[in-house]
Structures are given as structure tokens and as C-alpha cells.
Amino acid sequence: MQRRSPEPKAVLILAGGRSSRMGQDKAQLPVHGIPLLRRVYEVAAAVSSTVAVVTPWPKRYQPLLPKSCRFIQEPLPAEGDKPLGPLVGLLRGLEWLQDESSEIFSTTGDAASSPWILLLACDLPRLNLETLQAGTTQLTAIPPDVLAFVPQSSEGWEPLCAFYRQDCLIALTTFVQRGGRSFQGWLGEVTVQPWNLGDRQVLFNCNTVEDWQKAEEQLED
């Protein structure tokens, strides 16, 4: 599939939650026979040549995805401990991309040239290429001081289908080192531009069995 320019330099897919409300691993749940993680990966791979899954369980998900998909190992939470959360997942992903794939993030040092990455949750059954392409076409017009391009709702930011500059790593590291774990809290400290989605249904995620059943009923093959 032909890509439009510009494109994010990488896509990070978060698959580190315990899926406690679902009662089973939602990344592996099939919607019309295709696991949720695979659905999200296929859309992501159409907008960037570098796609990585951030997860404590890479061996669990490797059979679901092509060999070209990269995996970023998160620490496995101790028994009884809460997962580190999506904000730390973004931090781990950005650190890995900077350390292991420096050619992906080669820049001139100009803030305006700081590359964008796309962050996605693994449980977005209505994610579609058209919405992501519409977002990427807006990236070059965003002022250089803006570190995040994020959908917004009446309840706050929707950070798990959003674009982030590489340069946000500095502010993100500082926030997490202070003990911060809230995406809403961190986004309140940096410059964010709202992303006005044409189709807000792409933000629908599968947290419960009812959500999964709804996705099965409404999505076509």
C-alpha cells in the first residue's frame, strides 16, 4: 500500500496491561478471526516502516505478528504489583528507539525537525488507515514547541492514539523520575495540540467482554 508523506518515524503499540476487566488477554482476542493486536499492527505498518510492540510478554505475541515487527521488552510486574502503565510504556519505547535505532531518529538538532512517533493501544478494533493518514498530513504544520498531537474529549486527552515528538523524551523522563505515572498529568505539563479526529469511533477500545462483542457485531470483515 502506498504511503503518504510525511510519515511517523516509528509506531509504538502498547501491549502491557493485565486485561483485568476483560478476564483474558485482549491483545489476542479475535475480531472477525483476526487478533486485536494483529489488526492494530496491520494499520500501523501501513503508515510507518518501523513498528514495535512494547510489552512484558514478547514471546506471547511473536506468533501473531510478522518477523519484521520489533519487540521492546518491558519489565515483568511482580506478582501482586500493578503494571507500570502506558506512560512508562511510551518512555520505554522512546528510549529503545533512541538507543537501538539511532538511524531512525537522526535529526539536524532543529526542534522543527524532531521526528514524530505514533503511539497506539493494542485494543483499537476500529482503527483505520484513513484517520492516521489524515493525522500525518498535519504534522509538518505543527509549531516546533508542540510535543504532542493528541485527540481530546470531554473527559480529557486520549493519549493512546496520538503522535509524540522524539524531543518529548526529556520531559517524559523527568516526569517519570519524579514518580509521575499519569498521562493526563504529564500532558498537562507539556505543550499539546489537539488532534481533531474526523472519526472518533477509532478511539473505541475493548476493555470488557461487552466491548469485544460490540466490535464483533459492528465491524465488517
Backbone as numpy.savetxt, mean C-alpha at the origin, in Angstrom:
# Nx Ny Nz CAx CAy CAz Cx Cy Cz
0.23 -5.01 -20.62 -0.61 -3.83 -20.62 0.27 -2.59 -20.62
0.00 -1.61 -21.46 0.84 -0.42 -21.57 0.64 0.48 -20.36
1.75 0.99 -19.81 1.68 1.86 -18.66 1.70 3.31 -19.09
1.03 4.14 -18.33 1.07 5.56 -18.55 2.20 6.16 -17.73
2.69 7.30 -18.18 3.73 7.99 -17.45 3.11 9.23 -16.79
3.51 9.57 -15.54 4.51 8.89 -14.73 3.94 7.65 -14.06
4.83 6.88 -13.45 4.39 5.74 -12.66 5.12 5.78 -11.33
4.51 5.24 -10.27 5.24 5.14 -9.00 6.46 4.25 -9.17
7.54 4.57 -8.48 8.76 3.79 -8.61 8.62 2.39 -8.02
7.68 2.24 -7.11 7.43 0.92 -6.52 6.04 0.91 -5.91
5.51 -0.29 -5.74 4.26 -0.48 -5.01 4.54 -1.40 -3.83
4.10 -0.99 -2.66 4.19 -1.81 -1.46 2.80 -2.29 -1.09
2.65 -3.60 -0.92 1.38 -4.19 -0.51 1.54 -4.72 0.91
0.69 -4.26 1.81 0.77 -4.68 3.21 -0.06 -5.92 3.45
0.59 -6.95 4.00 -0.10 -8.20 4.33 0.42 -8.70 5.68
0.24 -7.86 6.70 0.81 -8.18 8.00 -0.17 -8.29 9.14
-1.48 -8.15 8.83 -2.47 -8.19 9.90 -2.85 -9.61 10.28
-3.50 -9.74 11.42 -3.92 -11.06 11.90 -5.30 -11.46 11.38
-6.02 -10.56 10.72 -7.36 -10.85 10.19 -8.28 -11.38 11.28
-8.22 -10.76 12.46 -8.97 -11.29 13.61 -10.47 -11.22 13.40
-10.96 -10.16 12.77 -12.41 -10.05 12.55 -12.89 -11.02 11.48
-12.01 -11.37 10.56 -12.37 -12.30 9.50 -12.37 -13.74 10.02
-11.48 -14.03 10.95 -11.38 -15.39 11.47 -10.49 -16.29 10.66
-9.96 -15.79 9.56 -9.01 -16.52 8.72 -8.21 -15.51 7.92
-7.13 -15.94 7.32 -6.23 -15.03 6.61 -6.93 -14.45 5.39
-7.26 -13.17 5.44 -8.03 -12.58 4.35 -7.21 -12.42 3.08
-5.90 -12.33 3.19 -5.08 -12.21 1.98 -5.24 -13.40 1.06
-5.55 -14.57 1.64 -5.70 -15.78 0.86 -7.15 -16.06 0.44
-8.09 -15.26 0.92 -9.50 -15.51 0.61 -9.76 -15.30 -0.88
-10.41 -16.24 -1.54 -10.69 -16.06 -2.97 -11.94 -15.22 -3.21
-11.85 -14.33 -4.17 -13.02 -13.62 -4.69 -13.11 -14.01 -6.16
-14.18 -14.71 -6.50 -14.31 -15.30 -7.84 -13.09 -16.16 -8.17
-12.62 -16.89 -7.18 -11.55 -17.86 -7.39 -10.14 -17.30 -7.34
-10.00 -15.99 -7.16 -8.67 -15.37 -7.13 -8.42 -14.81 -5.73
-7.35 -15.23 -5.05 -7.07 -14.71 -3.71 -6.98 -13.18 -3.71
-7.43 -12.57 -2.63 -7.43 -11.11 -2.55 -6.04 -10.53 -2.80
-5.02 -11.12 -2.20 -3.67 -10.61 -2.39 -3.26 -10.66 -3.86
-3.62 -11.73 -4.55 -3.29 -11.85 -5.96 -4.03 -10.79 -6.78
-5.28 -10.51 -6.44 -6.04 -9.48 -7.15 -5.34 -8.12 -7.03
-4.95 -7.77 -5.81 -4.29 -6.49 -5.60 -2.94 -6.46 -6.32
-2.20 -7.57 -6.25 -0.91 -7.62 -6.94 -1.05 -7.38 -8.44
-2.03 -7.99 -9.07 -2.17 -7.87 -10.52 -2.44 -6.43 -10.94
-3.22 -5.70 -10.15 -3.44 -4.28 -10.47 -2.16 -3.49 -10.23
-1.49 -3.77 -9.12 -0.26 -3.07 -8.79 0.81 -3.26 -9.86
0.93 -4.48 -10.36 1.96 -4.79 -11.36 1.71 -4.09 -12.68
0.49 -3.62 -12.89 0.18 -2.89 -14.11 0.56 -1.42 -14.04
0.88 -0.92 -12.83 1.27 0.49 -12.71 2.74 0.67 -12.33
3.42 -0.39 -11.92 4.84 -0.27 -11.59 5.54 -1.60 -11.83
6.78 -1.54 -12.26 7.54 -2.76 -12.51 8.12 -3.35 -11.23
8.07 -2.61 -10.13 8.56 -3.10 -8.85 7.41 -3.19 -7.86
7.06 -4.41 -7.47 5.99 -4.64 -6.50 6.55 -5.52 -5.39
6.33 -5.12 -4.15 6.82 -5.88 -3.01 5.72 -6.02 -1.97
5.66 -7.20 -1.36 4.70 -7.47 -0.29 5.43 -7.39 1.04
4.91 -6.57 1.95 5.48 -6.42 3.28 4.69 -7.32 4.23
5.35 -8.31 4.81 4.63 -9.31 5.60 5.57 -10.07 6.53
5.07 -10.55 7.67 5.87 -11.46 8.49 5.90 -12.88 7.94
5.05 -13.18 6.92 4.88 -14.55 6.46 5.12 -14.68 4.95
6.31 -14.37 4.46 6.55 -14.44 3.02 6.33 -15.84 2.43
6.72 -16.88 3.17 6.57 -18.24 2.62 5.09 -18.61 2.44
4.23 -18.02 3.24 2.80 -18.29 3.12 2.25 -17.75 1.80
2.78 -16.61 1.36 2.19 -15.94 0.21 2.95 -16.15 -1.10
4.18 -16.64 -1.03 4.95 -16.84 -2.26 4.23 -17.72 -3.29
3.53 -18.79 -2.88 2.84 -19.61 -3.89 1.71 -18.88 -4.60
1.23 -17.78 -4.04 0.10 -17.06 -4.64 0.53 -16.09 -5.73
1.83 -15.76 -5.78 2.27 -14.64 -6.60 3.41 -15.05 -7.53
3.60 -14.30 -8.63 4.70 -14.61 -9.55 6.06 -14.44 -8.88
7.06 -15.07 -9.45 8.41 -14.99 -8.89 8.97 -13.57 -8.97
8.42 -12.75 -9.85 8.90 -11.37 -9.96 8.50 -10.51 -8.77
7.53 -10.95 -7.99 7.12 -10.20 -6.80 8.19 -10.30 -5.73
8.50 -9.17 -5.11 9.49 -9.15 -4.04 8.77 -9.26 -2.70
9.48 -9.73 -1.69 8.92 -9.84 -0.34 9.83 -9.14 0.65
9.22 -8.37 1.54 9.94 -7.65 2.58 9.52 -8.25 3.92
10.47 -8.85 4.61 10.18 -9.57 5.85 9.98 -8.60 7.01
8.80 -8.65 7.60 8.55 -7.94 8.85 8.84 -8.87 10.03
9.21 -8.33 11.19 9.36 -9.18 12.37 8.04 -9.86 12.71
8.11 -11.11 13.09 6.91 -11.85 13.47 6.51 -11.45 14.88
5.28 -10.98 15.08 4.86 -10.59 16.44 4.92 -11.77 17.40
5.35 -11.51 18.60 5.37 -12.55 19.63 3.94 -12.96 19.98
3.79 -14.17 20.46 2.47 -14.67 20.82 1.82 -13.73 21.84
0.62 -13.28 21.51 -0.09 -12.37 22.40 0.16 -10.91 22.11
1.20 -10.59 21.33 1.48 -9.20 20.98 0.66 -8.78 19.77
0.36 -7.49 19.71 -0.34 -6.96 18.55 0.63 -6.85 17.37
0.14 -6.96 16.13 1.00 -6.69 14.98 1.55 -5.27 15.05
2.66 -5.04 14.37 3.30 -3.74 14.42 2.44 -2.65 13.78
1.57 -3.03 12.85 0.65 -2.07 12.26 1.11 -1.57 10.91
0.19 -0.97 10.15 0.50 -0.57 8.77 1.51 0.56 8.67
1.55 1.45 9.66 2.52 2.55 9.58 3.94 2.01 9.64
4.18 1.05 10.52 5.51 0.42 10.58 5.75 -0.40 9.32
4.70 -0.97 8.74 4.86 -1.67 7.47 5.36 -0.76 6.37
4.81 0.45 6.30 5.30 1.43 5.33 6.75 1.77 5.60
7.10 1.97 6.86 8.49 2.27 7.22 9.42 1.14 6.79
9.05 -0.10 7.08 9.89 -1.24 6.69 10.05 -1.28 5.17
8.97 -1.03 4.47 9.03 -1.06 3.01 9.94 0.00 2.44
9.83 1.22 2.95 10.68 2.30 2.47 12.15 2.06 2.80
12.41 1.53 4.00 13.79 1.21 4.37 14.37 0.16 3.44
13.59 -0.87 3.15 14.06 -1.94 2.27 14.33 -1.42 0.87
13.43 -0.61 0.36 13.60 -0.07 -0.98 14.85 0.80 -1.07
15.11 1.55 -0.03 16.29 2.41 -0.03 17.58 1.60 0.11
17.57 0.60 0.99 18.79 -0.16 1.27 19.12 -1.19 0.20
18.09 -1.90 -0.27 18.31 -3.03 -1.16 18.14 -2.70 -2.64
17.46 -1.63 -2.93 17.17 -1.31 -4.33 17.47 0.15 -4.59
18.72 0.54 -4.35 19.07 1.94 -4.47 18.85 2.47 -5.88
18.94 1.59 -6.87 18.74 2.06 -8.24 17.30 2.49 -8.48
16.36 1.94 -7.69 14.96 2.34 -7.83 14.78 3.77 -7.37
15.52 4.16 -6.32 15.33 5.45 -5.71 16.47 6.41 -6.00
17.14 6.26 -7.12 18.17 7.22 -7.47 17.52 8.53 -7.86
17.93 9.63 -7.22 17.35 10.94 -7.50 18.47 11.96 -7.61
18.11 13.15 -8.02 19.08 14.23 -8.16 19.26 14.99 -6.86
18.48 14.65 -5.83 18.52 15.40 -4.58 17.54 16.54 -4.56
16.89 16.83 -5.66 15.87 17.85 -5.75 14.58 17.30 -5.16
13.95 18.06 -4.23 12.74 17.56 -3.58 11.65 17.25 -4.59
11.59 18.06 -5.65 10.54 17.85 -6.63 10.71 16.54 -7.38
11.96 16.01 -7.39 12.21 14.77 -8.11 12.11 13.55 -7.21
11.83 13.75 -5.92 11.72 12.62 -5.00 10.65 11.67 -5.49
11.01 10.40 -5.71 10.06 9.48 -6.34 8.90 9.13 -5.41
7.82 8.74 -6.03 6.63 8.31 -5.31 6.57 6.80 -5.24
6.04 6.31 -4.13 5.68 4.90 -4.04 4.18 4.83 -3.75
3.58 3.74 -4.14 2.15 3.51 -3.91 2.01 2.46 -2.82
1.22 2.76 -1.81 0.96 1.83 -0.71 -0.45 1.29 -0.83
-0.59 -0.04 -0.74 -1.90 -0.68 -0.87 -2.10 -1.71 0.24
-3.32 -1.81 0.73 -3.69 -2.93 1.58 -3.89 -4.16 0.70
-3.83 -5.33 1.32 -3.95 -6.58 0.55 -5.40 -6.99 0.33
-6.35 -6.24 0.90 -7.75 -6.69 0.90 -8.67 -5.67 0.24
-8.29 -5.23 -0.96 -9.08 -4.24 -1.70 -9.67 -4.90 -2.95
-10.79 -5.61 -2.84 -11.30 -6.36 -3.98 -11.78 -5.50 -5.14
-12.09 -4.23 -4.88 -12.60 -3.35 -5.94 -11.52 -2.44 -6.51
-10.28 -2.65 -6.12 -9.19 -1.88 -6.69 -9.15 -2.07 -8.20
-8.92 -0.97 -8.94 -8.88 -1.09 -10.39 -7.78 -0.21 -10.97
-7.33 -0.60 -12.13 -6.21 0.07 -12.79 -6.54 1.50 -13.15
-7.77 1.75 -13.60 -8.14 3.09 -14.04 -7.98 4.12 -12.92
-8.39 3.76 -11.72 -8.27 4.68 -10.59 -6.81 4.98 -10.28
-5.97 3.96 -10.27 -4.56 4.17 -9.97 -3.88 4.98 -11.07
-4.22 4.72 -12.31 -3.64 5.50 -13.40 -4.06 6.96 -13.30
-5.31 7.21 -12.93 -5.76 8.59 -12.76 -4.96 9.28 -11.67
-4.63 8.54 -10.61 -3.81 9.12 -9.55 -2.39 9.42 -10.00
-1.80 8.51 -10.74 -0.41 8.71 -11.17 -0.26 9.91 -12.09
-1.28 10.19 -12.89 -1.17 11.33 -13.81 -1.16 12.66 -13.06
-1.57 12.66 -11.81 -1.58 13.90 -11.02 -0.30 14.12 -10.24
0.58 13.14 -10.19 1.74 13.22 -9.30 2.70 14.34 -9.67
2.91 14.57 -10.95 3.90 15.57 -11.36 3.46 16.99 -11.02
2.17 17.20 -10.80 1.65 18.54 -10.50 1.61 18.84 -9.00
1.98 17.86 -8.17 1.91 18.05 -6.72 3.13 18.84 -6.24
2.93 19.88 -5.42 4.06 20.69 -4.93 5.10 19.84 -4.21
6.37 20.23 -4.27 7.45 19.40 -3.72 7.41 19.25 -2.20
6.72 20.15 -1.49 6.66 20.01 -0.03 5.61 18.99 0.41
4.79 18.52 -0.50 3.76 17.53 -0.17 4.41 16.15 -0.13
4.26 15.45 0.99 4.87 14.13 1.16 3.91 12.99 0.93
2.61 13.27 0.91 1.64 12.19 0.77 0.44 12.68 -0.03
-0.10 11.80 -0.86 -1.25 12.07 -1.72 -2.28 11.00 -1.37
-3.26 11.37 -0.54 -4.06 10.38 0.18 -5.54 10.69 0.05
-6.38 9.68 -0.21 -7.83 9.89 -0.18 -8.27 10.30 1.22
-9.34 11.08 1.27 -9.87 11.55 2.55 -11.36 11.31 2.61
-11.84 10.90 3.78 -13.26 10.69 3.99 -13.70 11.50 5.20
-14.97 11.40 5.54 -15.47 12.12 6.71 -14.85 11.60 8.00
-14.29 10.40 7.96 -13.68 9.80 9.15 -12.18 10.03 9.23
-11.61 10.67 8.22 -10.17 10.93 8.23 -9.50 10.47 6.95
-8.19 10.33 7.02 -7.42 9.89 5.86 -7.61 8.40 5.61
-7.50 8.01 4.34 -7.58 6.59 3.93 -6.19 6.21 3.43
-5.26 5.87 4.34 -3.84 5.79 3.98 -3.39 4.52 3.29
-4.27 3.52 3.15 -3.83 2.23 2.62 -4.19 2.04 1.15
-4.46 3.13 0.48 -4.52 3.19 -0.98 -4.10 4.60 -1.33
-2.79 4.85 -1.27 -2.28 6.22 -1.32 -0.84 6.24 -1.81
-0.41 7.42 -2.23 0.95 7.64 -2.72 1.77 8.38 -1.66
3.05 7.99 -1.54 3.96 8.63 -0.58 5.30 8.88 -1.27
5.88 10.06 -0.98 7.22 10.33 -1.51 8.26 9.54 -0.73
9.35 9.22 -1.42 10.48 8.60 -0.74 10.94 9.46 0.43
10.90 10.78 0.26 11.40 11.69 1.28 10.61 11.64 2.58
9.45 11.00 2.58 8.69 10.92 3.83 9.36 9.98 4.82
10.35 9.22 4.38 11.03 8.27 5.26 11.63 8.96 6.49
12.14 10.15 6.31 12.77 10.86 7.43 11.73 11.18 8.51
10.64 11.80 8.10 9.58 12.16 9.05 8.94 10.92 9.65
8.80 9.88 8.84 8.18 8.65 9.32 9.06 7.96 10.36
10.35 7.91 10.11 11.28 7.30 11.07 11.24 8.03 12.40
11.26 9.35 12.35 11.21 10.14 13.58 9.94 9.87 14.37
8.81 9.81 13.67 7.52 9.59 14.33 7.48 8.22 15.00
7.93 7.19 14.29 7.90 5.83 14.84 8.88 5.69 15.99
10.04 6.32 15.90 11.02 6.25 16.99 10.50 6.92 18.26
9.57 7.85 18.11 8.93 8.48 19.27 7.82 7.60 19.85
7.58 6.46 19.22 6.53 5.58 19.69 5.24 5.69 18.93
5.21 6.53 17.91 3.99 6.72 17.12 3.66 5.50 16.28
2.40 5.13 16.26 1.94 4.00 15.45 0.69 4.35 14.64
0.15 5.54 14.86 -1.10 5.93 14.21 -0.84 6.60 12.87
-1.43 6.05 11.82 -1.32 6.69 10.51 -1.94 8.08 10.54
-3.10 8.21 11.19 -3.77 9.51 11.25 -2.89 10.52 11.98
-2.25 10.07 13.06 -1.38 10.96 13.81 -0.19 11.43 12.99
0.44 10.49 12.26 1.59 10.86 11.45 1.19 11.80 10.31
0.09 11.48 9.64 -0.34 12.34 8.53 -0.72 13.73 9.01
-1.07 13.84 10.30 -1.35 15.15 10.86 -0.11 16.00 11.07
1.07 15.39 10.95 2.33 16.10 11.16 3.07 16.43 9.87
2.63 15.88 8.74 3.31 16.13 7.47 2.33 16.81 6.51
2.86 17.29 5.40 2.03 17.96 4.41 1.40 16.92 3.50
0.08 16.90 3.47 -0.67 15.92 2.70 -1.58 16.64 1.72
-1.67 16.13 0.52 -2.65 16.63 -0.45 -3.74 15.60 -0.63
-5.01 15.98 -0.48 -6.09 15.02 -0.68 -6.15 14.52 -2.12
-6.38 13.23 -2.26 -6.57 12.60 -3.57 -8.07 12.38 -3.74
-8.66 13.12 -4.65 -10.09 13.02 -4.90 -10.35 11.86 -5.85
-10.71 10.73 -5.29 -10.94 9.53 -6.10 -12.21 9.69 -6.92
-12.15 9.25 -8.15 -13.36 9.22 -8.96 -14.33 8.14 -8.51
-13.78 7.04 -8.03 -14.58 5.90 -7.60 -14.15 5.50 -6.19
-14.90 5.94 -5.20 -14.52 5.67 -3.81 -14.75 4.21 -3.43
-15.43 3.45 -4.28 -15.64 2.04 -3.98 -14.34 1.26 -3.96
-13.28 1.82 -4.56 -12.00 1.11 -4.54 -11.46 0.98 -3.12
-11.94 1.80 -2.20 -11.47 1.75 -0.82 -12.17 0.69 0.01
-13.18 0.04 -0.56 -13.89 -1.02 0.16 -12.91 -2.14 0.48
-12.85 -2.52 1.77 -11.93 -3.59 2.14 -12.67 -4.69 2.89
-12.07 -5.85 2.91 -12.71 -7.04 3.48 -12.18 -7.29 4.89
-12.91 -6.80 5.87 -12.52 -7.03 7.26 -13.30 -8.16 7.91
-14.49 -8.45 7.39 -15.37 -9.45 7.99 -15.85 -10.43 6.92
-16.42 -11.53 7.38 -16.99 -12.50 6.45 -18.09 -11.85 5.61
-18.85 -10.95 6.22 -19.91 -10.26 5.48 -19.34 -9.40 4.36
-18.21 -8.73 4.63 -17.55 -7.95 3.58 -17.13 -8.84 2.43
-16.55 -9.98 2.76 -16.10 -10.92 1.73 -17.27 -11.41 0.89
-18.36 -11.77 1.55 -19.54 -12.23 0.82 -20.11 -11.13 -0.08
-20.08 -9.90 0.41 -20.55 -8.77 -0.39 -19.69 -8.59 -1.64
-18.38 -8.74 -1.48 -17.48 -8.63 -2.63 -17.75 -9.73 -3.64
-17.97 -10.94 -3.15 -18.28 -12.06 -4.04 -19.55 -11.80 -4.84
-20.54 -11.22 -4.19 -21.83 -10.99 -4.84 -21.77 -9.88 -5.88
-21.00 -8.84 -5.61 -21.05 -7.65 -6.44 -19.99 -7.59 -7.53
-18.89 -8.31 -7.34 -17.84 -8.25 -8.35 -18.08 -9.27 -9.45
-17.76 -8.86 -10.65 -17.83 -9.78 -11.78 -16.46 -10.36 -12.03
-16.43 -11.50 -12.70 -15.14 -12.09 -13.07 -14.40 -11.16 -14.00
